[in-house]
Amino acid sequence: MNYKLSKEFALSLDAGDELRNYKDCFHIPLQKNGKQFIYFCGNSLGLQPKKTKEFINQELEDWADLGVEGHVNAKNPWLPYHEFLSKGFAKIVGAKQTEVVAMNTLTVNLHLMMVSFFRPTPERYKIIIESDAFPSDIYAVESQLNFHGLKPKECLIKLHPRVGESEIRTEDVYKIIEKEGDTVALIMLGGVNYYTGQVFNFKKITEFAHKKNIVVGFDLAHAAGNVSLELHNWQVDFAVWCSYKYLNSGPGSIAGAFIHEKHHNSNLPRFAGWWGHNKESRFDMPDNFLPIKTVEGWQLSNPPILSLAAIRASLDIFDEVGMDRLVAKSKIMIDYLMFLLNSIRTDRIEVITPESRGCQVSIRVIDANKKLFDQISRKGVIADWREPDVIRVAPVPLYNSFLDIFKFYNILIKLL
Ligand SMILES: *Cc1c(COP(=O)(O)O)cnc(C)c1O
């Protein structure tokens, strides 16, 4: 598309956007002057759908009216409530319904998955992760290594971009796999890197790693609801994600997990809990753990229904819009933002997000001076600053407009 620098052009993009009205389904935070913020932080905490209250209230009412009977008699019975989310999650991550479940929180799920999928042997004991992975993921893999009596210094391989680049090239991932493959037990990558916004080549990396018999897991915190995923077809072994970023399900809301069906009947070790036990005999309270033969067999506890209700409210919107339309809009939004940023003649900022990206753009401030970020914040933009020198902006196709992007550019160019 031939983008133009004018406000009229932004308005014409909005006029042609078939998703433009979905922003009315969300509460957009307001500034003191009553104007809406330009909210570019959906990669950190997604906005609240207006329907969320209704979904949560339904469960509060049923709890008030029915007490414990709500497990069976609530309008949406609580016993199988997590199952109401399977279809929505499956569509978003490209999986079968039996391969996805809502449970726990992200880092907890990451640990549970590694309990089953990181099984070091004397020959194969290393983990590969990206160099600037989210700290929680680093803590998780390092503590798993420690748990098995292994030293992270020797057993954790970090993938680095080449000097002067910010993208980790797929060919460099191959090289490491080629070189270290026979000693590697697990590759665990943030599918979309939280810092640079790079989308990894899920399919190719998984294929290549499997050739070397390496287990492949992805943390999809920044991928779920942002980019197209086909976990089942790609043969990914496991994945985890949170629901409060692009999935708009509220702070700390319950997370998701994927386990490929090829592992459902394996005898992988796991940490078990009663919610993973066979549904027919769960309430007979037997001593013998008999796991459900799907990913549900990895559940521990009966889940927080209020949180699941919030996820349902959000998944309804995703179901209606579909990832294809979201991703299509996202691509145009980010191309447009890149066009605007590239038109600014300045040596004070540079974009570090590679071509392979979702809807986040990471802007490096060359002198690492946070002042620029503080200034755009004062002008009504909610973005975030990541040490040491990056401003992350994420125009989200569900509730951001092309005008938002143009306004941001206008604020930025004046400050620069
Ligand atoms: C947001 C995020 C987390 C946060 O973990 P929680 O367990 O949900 O607090 C972890 N890893 C990545 C990659 C993230 O982006």
Coordinates of N, CA, C and O in Angstrom, one line a residue, residues 31 90 96 145 203 220 268:
Q31 N -8.0 10.2 30.1 CA -7.1 11.1 30.8 C -7.9 12.1 31.7 O -9.1 12.1 31.6
A90 N -8.4 -23.2 21.5 CA -7.9 -24.0 20.4 C -7.8 -23.2 19.1 O -6.9 -23.3 18.4
K96 N -6.2 -28.8 18.7 CA -7.4 -29.5 18.9 C -7.9 -29.1 20.3 O -7.1 -28.8 21.2
L145 N 16.9 -26.5 36.0 CA 18.2 -27.1 35.9 C 18.8 -27.4 37.3 O 19.2 -28.5 37.6
K203 N 7.5 -23.1 13.0 CA 7.5 -24.3 12.3 C 8.9 -24.9 12.0 O 9.2 -26.0 12.3
L220 N 4.0 -18.5 24.9 CA 3.2 -17.7 23.9 C 2.6 -16.5 24.6 O 1.6 -15.9 24.1
L268 N 4.7 -39.9 30.6 CA 5.6 -38.8 31.1 C 5.2 -38.6 32.6 O 4.1 -38.6 33.0

